[in-house]
PDB file of C-alpha atoms in Angstrom:
ATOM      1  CA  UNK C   2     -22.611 -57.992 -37.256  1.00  0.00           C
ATOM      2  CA  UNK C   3     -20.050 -55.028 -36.776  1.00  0.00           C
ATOM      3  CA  UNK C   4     -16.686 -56.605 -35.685  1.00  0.00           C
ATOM      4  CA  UNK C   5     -15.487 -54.433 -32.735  1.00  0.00           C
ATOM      5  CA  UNK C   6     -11.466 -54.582 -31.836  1.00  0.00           C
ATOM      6  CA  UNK C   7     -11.282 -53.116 -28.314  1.00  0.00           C
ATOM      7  CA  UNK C   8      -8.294 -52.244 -26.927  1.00  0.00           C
ATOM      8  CA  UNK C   9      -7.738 -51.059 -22.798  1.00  0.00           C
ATOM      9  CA  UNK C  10      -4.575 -49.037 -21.265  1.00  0.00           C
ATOM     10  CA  UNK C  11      -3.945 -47.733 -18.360  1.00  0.00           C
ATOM     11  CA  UNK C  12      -2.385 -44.169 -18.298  1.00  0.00           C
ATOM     12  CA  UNK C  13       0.147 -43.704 -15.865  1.00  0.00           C
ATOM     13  CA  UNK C  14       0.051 -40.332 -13.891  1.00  0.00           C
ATOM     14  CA  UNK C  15       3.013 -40.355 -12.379  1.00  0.00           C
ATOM     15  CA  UNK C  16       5.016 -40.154 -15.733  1.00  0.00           C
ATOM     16  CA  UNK C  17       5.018 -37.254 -17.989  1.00  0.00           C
ATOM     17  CA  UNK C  18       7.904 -38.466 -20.647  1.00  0.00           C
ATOM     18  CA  UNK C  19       5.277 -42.031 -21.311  1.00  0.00           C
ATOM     19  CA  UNK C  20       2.267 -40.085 -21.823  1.00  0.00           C
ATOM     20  CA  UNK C  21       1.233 -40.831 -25.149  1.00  0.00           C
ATOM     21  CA  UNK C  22       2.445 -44.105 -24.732  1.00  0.00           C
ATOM     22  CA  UNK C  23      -1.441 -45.694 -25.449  1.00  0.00           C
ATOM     23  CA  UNK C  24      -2.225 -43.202 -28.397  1.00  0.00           C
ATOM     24  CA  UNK C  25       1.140 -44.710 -30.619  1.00  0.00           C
ATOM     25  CA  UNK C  26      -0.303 -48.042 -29.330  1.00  0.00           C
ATOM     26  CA  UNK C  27      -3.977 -47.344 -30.961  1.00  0.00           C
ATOM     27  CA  UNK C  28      -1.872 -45.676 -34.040  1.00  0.00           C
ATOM     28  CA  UNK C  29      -0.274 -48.602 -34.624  1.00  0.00           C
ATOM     29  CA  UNK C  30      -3.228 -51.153 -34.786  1.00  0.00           C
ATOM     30  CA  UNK C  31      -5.365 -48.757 -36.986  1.00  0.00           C
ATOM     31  CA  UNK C  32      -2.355 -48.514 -39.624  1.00  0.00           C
ATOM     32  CA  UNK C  33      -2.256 -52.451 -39.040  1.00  0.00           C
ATOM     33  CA  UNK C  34      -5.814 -52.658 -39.774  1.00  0.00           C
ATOM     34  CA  UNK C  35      -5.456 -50.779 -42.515  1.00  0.00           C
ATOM     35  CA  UNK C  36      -7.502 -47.682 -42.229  1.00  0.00           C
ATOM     36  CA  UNK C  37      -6.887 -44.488 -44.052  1.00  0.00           C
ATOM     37  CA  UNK C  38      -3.708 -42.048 -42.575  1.00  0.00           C
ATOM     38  CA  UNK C  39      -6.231 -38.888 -42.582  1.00  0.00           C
ATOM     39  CA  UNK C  40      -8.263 -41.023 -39.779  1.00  0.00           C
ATOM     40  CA  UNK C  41      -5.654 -42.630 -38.189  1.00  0.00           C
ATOM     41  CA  UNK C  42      -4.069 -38.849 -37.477  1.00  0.00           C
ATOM     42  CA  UNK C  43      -7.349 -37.214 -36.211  1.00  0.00           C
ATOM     43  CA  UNK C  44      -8.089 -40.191 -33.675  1.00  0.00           C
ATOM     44  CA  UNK C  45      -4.461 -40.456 -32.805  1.00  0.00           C
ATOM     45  CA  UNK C  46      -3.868 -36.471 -32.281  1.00  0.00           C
ATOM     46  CA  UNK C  47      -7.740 -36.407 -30.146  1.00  0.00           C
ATOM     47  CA  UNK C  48      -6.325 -39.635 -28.035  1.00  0.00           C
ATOM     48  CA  UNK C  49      -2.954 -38.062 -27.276  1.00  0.00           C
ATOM     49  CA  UNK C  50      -4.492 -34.514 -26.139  1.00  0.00           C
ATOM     50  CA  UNK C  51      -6.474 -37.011 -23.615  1.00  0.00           C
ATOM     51  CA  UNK C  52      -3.696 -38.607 -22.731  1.00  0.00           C
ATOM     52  CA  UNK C  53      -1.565 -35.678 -21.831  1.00  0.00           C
ATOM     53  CA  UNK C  54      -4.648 -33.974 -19.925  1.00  0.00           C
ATOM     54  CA  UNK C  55      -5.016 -37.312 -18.165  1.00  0.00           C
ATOM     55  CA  UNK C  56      -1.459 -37.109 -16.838  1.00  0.00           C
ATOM     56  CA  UNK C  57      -1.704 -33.427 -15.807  1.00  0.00           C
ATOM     57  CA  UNK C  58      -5.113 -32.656 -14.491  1.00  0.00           C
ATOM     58  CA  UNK C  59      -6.008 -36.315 -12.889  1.00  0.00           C
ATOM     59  CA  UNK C  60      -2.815 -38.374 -11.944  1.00  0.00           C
ATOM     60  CA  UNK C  61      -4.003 -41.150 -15.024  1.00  0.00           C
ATOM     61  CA  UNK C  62      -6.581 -43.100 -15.746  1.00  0.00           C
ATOM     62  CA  UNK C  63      -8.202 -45.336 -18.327  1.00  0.00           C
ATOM     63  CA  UNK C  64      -8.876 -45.419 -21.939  1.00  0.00           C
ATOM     64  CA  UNK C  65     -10.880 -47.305 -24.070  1.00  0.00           C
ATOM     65  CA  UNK C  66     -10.735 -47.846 -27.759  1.00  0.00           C
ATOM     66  CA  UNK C  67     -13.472 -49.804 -29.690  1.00  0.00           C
ATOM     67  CA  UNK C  68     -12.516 -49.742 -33.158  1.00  0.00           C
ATOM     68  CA  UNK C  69     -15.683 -50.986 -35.939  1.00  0.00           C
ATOM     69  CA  UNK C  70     -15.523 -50.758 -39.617  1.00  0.00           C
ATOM     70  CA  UNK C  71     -17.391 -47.557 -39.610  1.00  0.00           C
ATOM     71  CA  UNK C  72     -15.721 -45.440 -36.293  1.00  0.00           C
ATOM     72  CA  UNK C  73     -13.540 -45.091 -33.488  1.00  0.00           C
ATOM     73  CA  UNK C  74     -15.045 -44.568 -30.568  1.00  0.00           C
ATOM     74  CA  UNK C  75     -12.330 -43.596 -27.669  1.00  0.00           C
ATOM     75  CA  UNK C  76     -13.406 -42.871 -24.087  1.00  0.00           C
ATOM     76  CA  UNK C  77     -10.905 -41.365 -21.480  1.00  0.00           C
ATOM     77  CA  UNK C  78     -12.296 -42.047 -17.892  1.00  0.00           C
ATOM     78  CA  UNK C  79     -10.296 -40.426 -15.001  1.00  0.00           C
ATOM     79  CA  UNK C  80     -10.647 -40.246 -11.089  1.00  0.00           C
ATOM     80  CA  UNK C  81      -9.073 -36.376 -11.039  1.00  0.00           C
ATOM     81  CA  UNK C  82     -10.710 -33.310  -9.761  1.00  0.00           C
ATOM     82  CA  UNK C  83     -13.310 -33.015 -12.625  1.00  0.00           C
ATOM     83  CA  UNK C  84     -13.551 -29.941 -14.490  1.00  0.00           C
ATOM     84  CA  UNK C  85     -15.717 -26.625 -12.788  1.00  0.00           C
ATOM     85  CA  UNK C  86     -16.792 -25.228 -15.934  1.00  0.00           C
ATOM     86  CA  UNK C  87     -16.843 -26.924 -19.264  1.00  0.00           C
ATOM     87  CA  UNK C  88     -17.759 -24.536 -21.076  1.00  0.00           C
ATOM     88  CA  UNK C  89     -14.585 -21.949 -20.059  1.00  0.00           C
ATOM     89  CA  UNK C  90     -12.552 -25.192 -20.745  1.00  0.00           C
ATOM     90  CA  UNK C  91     -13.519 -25.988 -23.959  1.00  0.00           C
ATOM     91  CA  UNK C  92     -12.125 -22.142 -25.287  1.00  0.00           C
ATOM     92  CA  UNK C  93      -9.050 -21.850 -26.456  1.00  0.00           C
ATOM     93  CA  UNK C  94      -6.255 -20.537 -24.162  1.00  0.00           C
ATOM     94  CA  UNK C  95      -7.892 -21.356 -21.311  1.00  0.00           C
ATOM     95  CA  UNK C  96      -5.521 -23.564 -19.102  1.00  0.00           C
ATOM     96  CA  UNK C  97      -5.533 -24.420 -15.546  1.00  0.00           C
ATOM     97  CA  UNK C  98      -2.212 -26.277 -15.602  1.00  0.00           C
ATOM     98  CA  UNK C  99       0.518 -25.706 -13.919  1.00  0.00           C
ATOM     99  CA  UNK C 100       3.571 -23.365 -15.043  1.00  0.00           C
ATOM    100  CA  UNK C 101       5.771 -26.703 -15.045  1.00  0.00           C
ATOM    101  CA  UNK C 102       3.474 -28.400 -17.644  1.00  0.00           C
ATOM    102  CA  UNK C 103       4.223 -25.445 -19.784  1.00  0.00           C
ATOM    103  CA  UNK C 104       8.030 -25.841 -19.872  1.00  0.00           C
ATOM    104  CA  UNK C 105       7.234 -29.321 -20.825  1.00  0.00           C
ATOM    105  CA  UNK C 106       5.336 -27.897 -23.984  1.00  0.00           C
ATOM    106  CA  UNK C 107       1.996 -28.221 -23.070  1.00  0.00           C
ATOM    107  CA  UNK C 108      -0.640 -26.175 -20.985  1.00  0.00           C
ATOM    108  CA  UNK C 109      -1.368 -23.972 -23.370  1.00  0.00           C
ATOM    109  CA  UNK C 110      -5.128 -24.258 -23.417  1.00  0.00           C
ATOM    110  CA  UNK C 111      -5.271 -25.898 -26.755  1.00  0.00           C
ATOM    111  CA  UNK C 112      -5.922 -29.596 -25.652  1.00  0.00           C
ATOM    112  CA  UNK C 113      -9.877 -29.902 -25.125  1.00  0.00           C
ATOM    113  CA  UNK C 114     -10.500 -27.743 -28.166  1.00  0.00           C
ATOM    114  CA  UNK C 115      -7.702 -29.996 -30.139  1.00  0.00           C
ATOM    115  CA  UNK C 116      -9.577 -33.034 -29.405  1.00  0.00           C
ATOM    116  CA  UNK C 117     -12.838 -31.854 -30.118  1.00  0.00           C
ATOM    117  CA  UNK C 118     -11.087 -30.532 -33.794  1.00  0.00           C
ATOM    118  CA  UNK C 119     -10.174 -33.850 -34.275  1.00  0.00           C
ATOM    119  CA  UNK C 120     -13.500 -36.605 -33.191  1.00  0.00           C
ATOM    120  CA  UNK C 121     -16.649 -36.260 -35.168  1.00  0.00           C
ATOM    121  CA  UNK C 122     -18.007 -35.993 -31.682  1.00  0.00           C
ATOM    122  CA  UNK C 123     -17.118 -35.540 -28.231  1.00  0.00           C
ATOM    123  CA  UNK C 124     -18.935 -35.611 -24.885  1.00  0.00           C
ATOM    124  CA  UNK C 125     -17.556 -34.766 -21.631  1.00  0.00           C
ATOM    125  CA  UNK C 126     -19.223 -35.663 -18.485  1.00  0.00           C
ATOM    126  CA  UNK C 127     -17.611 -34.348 -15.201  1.00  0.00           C
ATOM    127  CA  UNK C 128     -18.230 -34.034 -11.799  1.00  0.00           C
ATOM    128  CA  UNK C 129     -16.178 -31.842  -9.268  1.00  0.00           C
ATOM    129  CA  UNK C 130     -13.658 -34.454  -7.385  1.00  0.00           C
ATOM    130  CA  UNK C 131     -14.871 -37.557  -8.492  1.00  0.00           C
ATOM    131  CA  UNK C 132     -13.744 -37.416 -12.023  1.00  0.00           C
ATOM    132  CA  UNK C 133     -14.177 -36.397 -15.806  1.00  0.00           C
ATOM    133  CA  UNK C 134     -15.035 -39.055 -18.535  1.00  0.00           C
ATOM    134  CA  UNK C 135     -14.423 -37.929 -22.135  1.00  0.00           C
ATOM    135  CA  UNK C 136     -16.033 -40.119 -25.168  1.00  0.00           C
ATOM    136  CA  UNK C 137     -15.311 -39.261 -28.687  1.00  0.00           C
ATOM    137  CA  UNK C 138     -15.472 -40.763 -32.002  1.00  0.00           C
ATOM    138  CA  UNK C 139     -13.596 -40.335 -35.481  1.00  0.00           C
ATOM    139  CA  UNK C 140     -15.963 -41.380 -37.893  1.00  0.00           C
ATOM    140  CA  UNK C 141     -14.213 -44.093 -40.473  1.00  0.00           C
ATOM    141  CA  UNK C 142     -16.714 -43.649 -43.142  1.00  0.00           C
TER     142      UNK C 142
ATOM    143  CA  UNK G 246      13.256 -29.349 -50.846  1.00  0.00           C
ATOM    144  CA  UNK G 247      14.329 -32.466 -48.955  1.00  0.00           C
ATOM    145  CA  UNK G 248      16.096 -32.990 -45.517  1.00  0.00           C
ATOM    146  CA  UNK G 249      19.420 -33.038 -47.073  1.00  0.00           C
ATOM    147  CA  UNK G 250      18.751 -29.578 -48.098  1.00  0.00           C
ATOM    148  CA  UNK G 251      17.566 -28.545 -45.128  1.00  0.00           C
ATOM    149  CA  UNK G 252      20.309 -30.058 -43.234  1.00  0.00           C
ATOM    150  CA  UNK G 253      22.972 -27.735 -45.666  1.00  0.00           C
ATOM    151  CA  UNK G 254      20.844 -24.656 -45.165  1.00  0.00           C
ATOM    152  CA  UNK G 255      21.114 -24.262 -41.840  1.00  0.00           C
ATOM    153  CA  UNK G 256      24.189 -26.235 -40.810  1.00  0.00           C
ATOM    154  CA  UNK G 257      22.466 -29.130 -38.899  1.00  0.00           C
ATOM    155  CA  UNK G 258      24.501 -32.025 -37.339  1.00  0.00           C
ATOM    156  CA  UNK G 259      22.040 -34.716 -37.837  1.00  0.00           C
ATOM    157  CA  UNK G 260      21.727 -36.904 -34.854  1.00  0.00           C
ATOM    158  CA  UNK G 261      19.679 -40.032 -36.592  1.00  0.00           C
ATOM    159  CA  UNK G 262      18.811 -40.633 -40.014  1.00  0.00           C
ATOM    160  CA  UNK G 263      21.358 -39.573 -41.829  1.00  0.00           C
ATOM    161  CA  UNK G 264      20.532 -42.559 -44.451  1.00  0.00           C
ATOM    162  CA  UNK G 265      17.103 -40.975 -45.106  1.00  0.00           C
ATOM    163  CA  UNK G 266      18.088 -37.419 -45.834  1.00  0.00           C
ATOM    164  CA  UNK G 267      16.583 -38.176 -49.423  1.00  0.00           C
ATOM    165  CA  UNK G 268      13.085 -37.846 -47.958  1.00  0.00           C
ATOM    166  CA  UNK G 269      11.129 -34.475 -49.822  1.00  0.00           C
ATOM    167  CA  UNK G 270       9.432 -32.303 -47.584  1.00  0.00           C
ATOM    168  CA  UNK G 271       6.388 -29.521 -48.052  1.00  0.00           C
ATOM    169  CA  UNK G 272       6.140 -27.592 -45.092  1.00  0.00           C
ATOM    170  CA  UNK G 273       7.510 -26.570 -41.559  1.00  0.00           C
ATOM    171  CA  UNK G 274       6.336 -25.935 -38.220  1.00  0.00           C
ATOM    172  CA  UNK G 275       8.510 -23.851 -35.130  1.00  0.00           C
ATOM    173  CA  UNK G 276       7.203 -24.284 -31.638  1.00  0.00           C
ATOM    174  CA  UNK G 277       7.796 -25.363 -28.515  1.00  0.00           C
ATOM    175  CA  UNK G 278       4.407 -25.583 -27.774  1.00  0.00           C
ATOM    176  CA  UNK G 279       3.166 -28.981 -28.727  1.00  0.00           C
ATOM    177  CA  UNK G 280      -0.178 -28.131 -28.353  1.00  0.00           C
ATOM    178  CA  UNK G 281      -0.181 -25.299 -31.172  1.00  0.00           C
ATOM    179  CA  UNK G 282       1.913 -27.785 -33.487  1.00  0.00           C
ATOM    180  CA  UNK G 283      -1.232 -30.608 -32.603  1.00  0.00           C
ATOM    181  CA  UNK G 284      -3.334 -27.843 -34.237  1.00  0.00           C
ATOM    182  CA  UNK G 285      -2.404 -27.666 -37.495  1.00  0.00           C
ATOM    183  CA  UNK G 286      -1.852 -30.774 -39.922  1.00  0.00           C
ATOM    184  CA  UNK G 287       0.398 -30.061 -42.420  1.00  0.00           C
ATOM    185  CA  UNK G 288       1.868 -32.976 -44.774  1.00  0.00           C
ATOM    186  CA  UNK G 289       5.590 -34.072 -45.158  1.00  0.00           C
ATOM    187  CA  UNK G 290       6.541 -31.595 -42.387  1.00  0.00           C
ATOM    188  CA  UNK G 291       9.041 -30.633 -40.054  1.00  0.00           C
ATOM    189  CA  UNK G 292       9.193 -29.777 -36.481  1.00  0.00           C
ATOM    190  CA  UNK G 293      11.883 -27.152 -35.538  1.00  0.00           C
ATOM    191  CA  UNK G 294      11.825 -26.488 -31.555  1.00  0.00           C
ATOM    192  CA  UNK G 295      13.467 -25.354 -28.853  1.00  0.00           C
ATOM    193  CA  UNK G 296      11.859 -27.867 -26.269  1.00  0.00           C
ATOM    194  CA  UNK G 297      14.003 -31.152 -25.502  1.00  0.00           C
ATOM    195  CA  UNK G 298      11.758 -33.872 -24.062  1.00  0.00           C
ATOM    196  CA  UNK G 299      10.320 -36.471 -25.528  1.00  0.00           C
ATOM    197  CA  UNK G 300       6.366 -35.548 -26.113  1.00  0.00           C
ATOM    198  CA  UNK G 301       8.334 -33.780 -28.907  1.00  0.00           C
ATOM    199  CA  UNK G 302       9.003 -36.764 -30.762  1.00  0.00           C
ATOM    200  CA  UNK G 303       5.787 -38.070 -29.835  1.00  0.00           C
ATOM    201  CA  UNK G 304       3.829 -35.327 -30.819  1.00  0.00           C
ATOM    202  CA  UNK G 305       5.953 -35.515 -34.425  1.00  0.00           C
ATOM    203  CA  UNK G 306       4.685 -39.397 -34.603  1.00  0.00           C
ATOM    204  CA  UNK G 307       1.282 -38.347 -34.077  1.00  0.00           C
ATOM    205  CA  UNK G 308       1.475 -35.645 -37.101  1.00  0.00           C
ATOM    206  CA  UNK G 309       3.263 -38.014 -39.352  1.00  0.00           C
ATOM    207  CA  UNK G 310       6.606 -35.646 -39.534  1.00  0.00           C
ATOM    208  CA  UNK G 311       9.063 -36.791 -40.887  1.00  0.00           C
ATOM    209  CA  UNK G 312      11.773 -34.695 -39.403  1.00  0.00           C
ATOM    210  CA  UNK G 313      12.636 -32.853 -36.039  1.00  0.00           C
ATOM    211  CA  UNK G 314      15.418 -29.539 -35.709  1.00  0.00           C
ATOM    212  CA  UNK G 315      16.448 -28.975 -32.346  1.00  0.00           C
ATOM    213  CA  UNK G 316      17.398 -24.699 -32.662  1.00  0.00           C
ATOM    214  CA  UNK G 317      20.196 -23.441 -30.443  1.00  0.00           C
ATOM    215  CA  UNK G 318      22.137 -26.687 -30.658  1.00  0.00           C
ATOM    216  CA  UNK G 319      20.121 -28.340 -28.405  1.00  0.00           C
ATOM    217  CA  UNK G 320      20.475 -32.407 -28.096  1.00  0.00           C
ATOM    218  CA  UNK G 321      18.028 -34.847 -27.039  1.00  0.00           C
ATOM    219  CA  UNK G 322      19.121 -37.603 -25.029  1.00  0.00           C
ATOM    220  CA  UNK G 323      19.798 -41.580 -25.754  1.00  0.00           C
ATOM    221  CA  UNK G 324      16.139 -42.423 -24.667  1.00  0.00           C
ATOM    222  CA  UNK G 325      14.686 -39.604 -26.927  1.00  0.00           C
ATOM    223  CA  UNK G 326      16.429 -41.132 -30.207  1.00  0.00           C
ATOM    224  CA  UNK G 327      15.716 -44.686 -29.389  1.00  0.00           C
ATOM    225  CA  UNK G 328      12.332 -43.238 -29.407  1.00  0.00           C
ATOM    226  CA  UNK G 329      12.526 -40.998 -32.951  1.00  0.00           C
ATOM    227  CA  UNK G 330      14.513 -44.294 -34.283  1.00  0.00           C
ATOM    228  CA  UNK G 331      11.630 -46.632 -33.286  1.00  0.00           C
ATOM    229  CA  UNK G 332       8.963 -44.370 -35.362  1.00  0.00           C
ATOM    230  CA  UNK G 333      11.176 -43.463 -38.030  1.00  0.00           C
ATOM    231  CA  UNK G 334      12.027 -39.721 -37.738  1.00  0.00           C
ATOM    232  CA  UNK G 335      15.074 -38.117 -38.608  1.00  0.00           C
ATOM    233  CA  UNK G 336      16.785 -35.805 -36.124  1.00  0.00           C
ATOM    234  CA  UNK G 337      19.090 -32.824 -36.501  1.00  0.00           C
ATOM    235  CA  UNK G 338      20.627 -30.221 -34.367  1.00  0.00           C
ATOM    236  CA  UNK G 339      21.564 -26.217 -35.518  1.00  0.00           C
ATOM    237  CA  UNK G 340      23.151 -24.234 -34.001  1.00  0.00           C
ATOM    238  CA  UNK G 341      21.173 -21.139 -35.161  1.00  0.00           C
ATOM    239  CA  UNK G 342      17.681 -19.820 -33.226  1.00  0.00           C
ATOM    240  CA  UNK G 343      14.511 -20.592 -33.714  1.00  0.00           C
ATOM    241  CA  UNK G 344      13.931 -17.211 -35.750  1.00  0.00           C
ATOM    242  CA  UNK G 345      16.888 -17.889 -37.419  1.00  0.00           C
ATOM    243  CA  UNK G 346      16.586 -20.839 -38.736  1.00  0.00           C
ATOM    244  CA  UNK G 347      13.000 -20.695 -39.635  1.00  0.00           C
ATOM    245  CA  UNK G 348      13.864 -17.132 -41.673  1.00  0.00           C
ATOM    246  CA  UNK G 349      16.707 -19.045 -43.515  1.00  0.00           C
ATOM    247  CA  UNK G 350      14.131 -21.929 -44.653  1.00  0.00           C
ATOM    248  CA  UNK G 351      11.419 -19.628 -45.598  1.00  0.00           C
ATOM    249  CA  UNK G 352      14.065 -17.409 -47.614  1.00  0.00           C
ATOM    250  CA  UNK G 353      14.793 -20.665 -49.515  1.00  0.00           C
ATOM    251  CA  UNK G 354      11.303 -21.579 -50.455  1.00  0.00           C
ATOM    252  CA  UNK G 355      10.161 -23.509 -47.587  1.00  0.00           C
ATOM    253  CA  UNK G 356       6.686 -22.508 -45.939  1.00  0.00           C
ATOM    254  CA  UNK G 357       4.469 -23.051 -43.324  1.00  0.00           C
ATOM    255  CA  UNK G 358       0.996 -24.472 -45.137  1.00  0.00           C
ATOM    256  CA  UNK G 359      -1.948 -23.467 -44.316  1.00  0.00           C
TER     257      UNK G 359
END
């Protein structure tokens, strides 16, 4: 059998400068465990994205890491408004965050289509205010 | 080129690292939106920006740069370089702008990747 690492955080929504805080976390124990930088910088860019959409669209939630010898398999689960159209929100450019988030350097409209650059795969499932879950996986192998 | 060279062609004050200005880099990156630097991975690279908070060093960690230029003399704060000391990234501060500075470093070789 697969050995599977998982690892829990919550993301704080009330803190902007910490976001990100969880993806160097999961960066760490991959380099730890050894696998390759290439993967380690796909899962850790797709997890941050999350994170930072996390913090600016739902006020936090939680992520999940299960790490195997063949993939990472991260899933962001959040309590926010959910997302109206997935489809508009997957192109790039298209932001619904506020002007603030912008002079923070983010908000651009790049973070869904970043992390679905980076996984192997990504699923969103959302539903209009009771909140957006987000799985994706970086294949290892 | 490597930091050191960097640092000399556009007159940075380097704010951490100065023991690792040795380190050889490939390519650059100017933004201040973190986003469109998350887009493109680019090896050995460095960040120059205008933005001063610190998802800038985070988003650096996550792209495995090794070195961040703060344009228009902008400083970070004590929390910021605790944070770019705990994952290793040099910092540096010029005085020039953003177009500036990225004009000199192209004009001396450096690019952007691909």
């Amino acid at each position: 059998m697969d050995n599977i690492l998982k690892l829990k955080y919550d993301v704080d929504g009330d803190d902007f400068t910490r976001a990100g805080e969880a993806s160097a976390s999961v960066k760490k124990t991959l380099k730890k465990m050894g696998v390759p930088a290439d993967i380690i910088r796909k899962a850790a860019i797709a997890l941050y994205e999350g994170e930072i959409n996390m913090v600016i669209h739902a006020d936090g939630g939680e992520i999940e890491v299960d790490i195997s010898s063949n993939k990472i398999i991260m899933i962001l689960k959040d309590k926010g408004k959910g997302i109206e159209n997935i489809e508009l929100a997957m192109q790039e450019g298209y932001s619904t965050a506020p002007d603030e988030v912008r002079s923070l350097g983010f908000g651009a409209g790049m973070g869904l289509p970043n992390m679905k650059k980076y996984s192997d795969e990504m699923r969103i499932e959302s539903t209009l205010n009771i909140g957006t879950t987000v799985y994706m996986t970086v294949c290892i192998s | 080129m490597n930091l050191s060279d960097v640092k000399n062609i556009i007159d940075c004050q380097v704010i951490f690292g100065e023991d690792r200005l040795d380190r050889e880099i490939h390519t650059a990156c100017g933004s201040d939106m973190m986003s469109d630097v998350l887009a493109f991975v680019k090896d050995q690279s460095i960040l120059l920006t205008g933005l001063v908070n610190p998802q800038v060093i985070r988003t650096a960690d996550m792209m495995d740069m090794v070195c961040i230029v703060f344009v228009r003399g902008k400083q970070p704060d004590e929390a910021m370089i605790q944070l770019a000391q705990e994952r290793d990234i040099v910092l540096m501060s010029t005085s020039h702008r953003m177009f500036t500075a990225c004009g000199l470093l192209w004009e001396n070789g450096l690019r952007g990747g691909n």
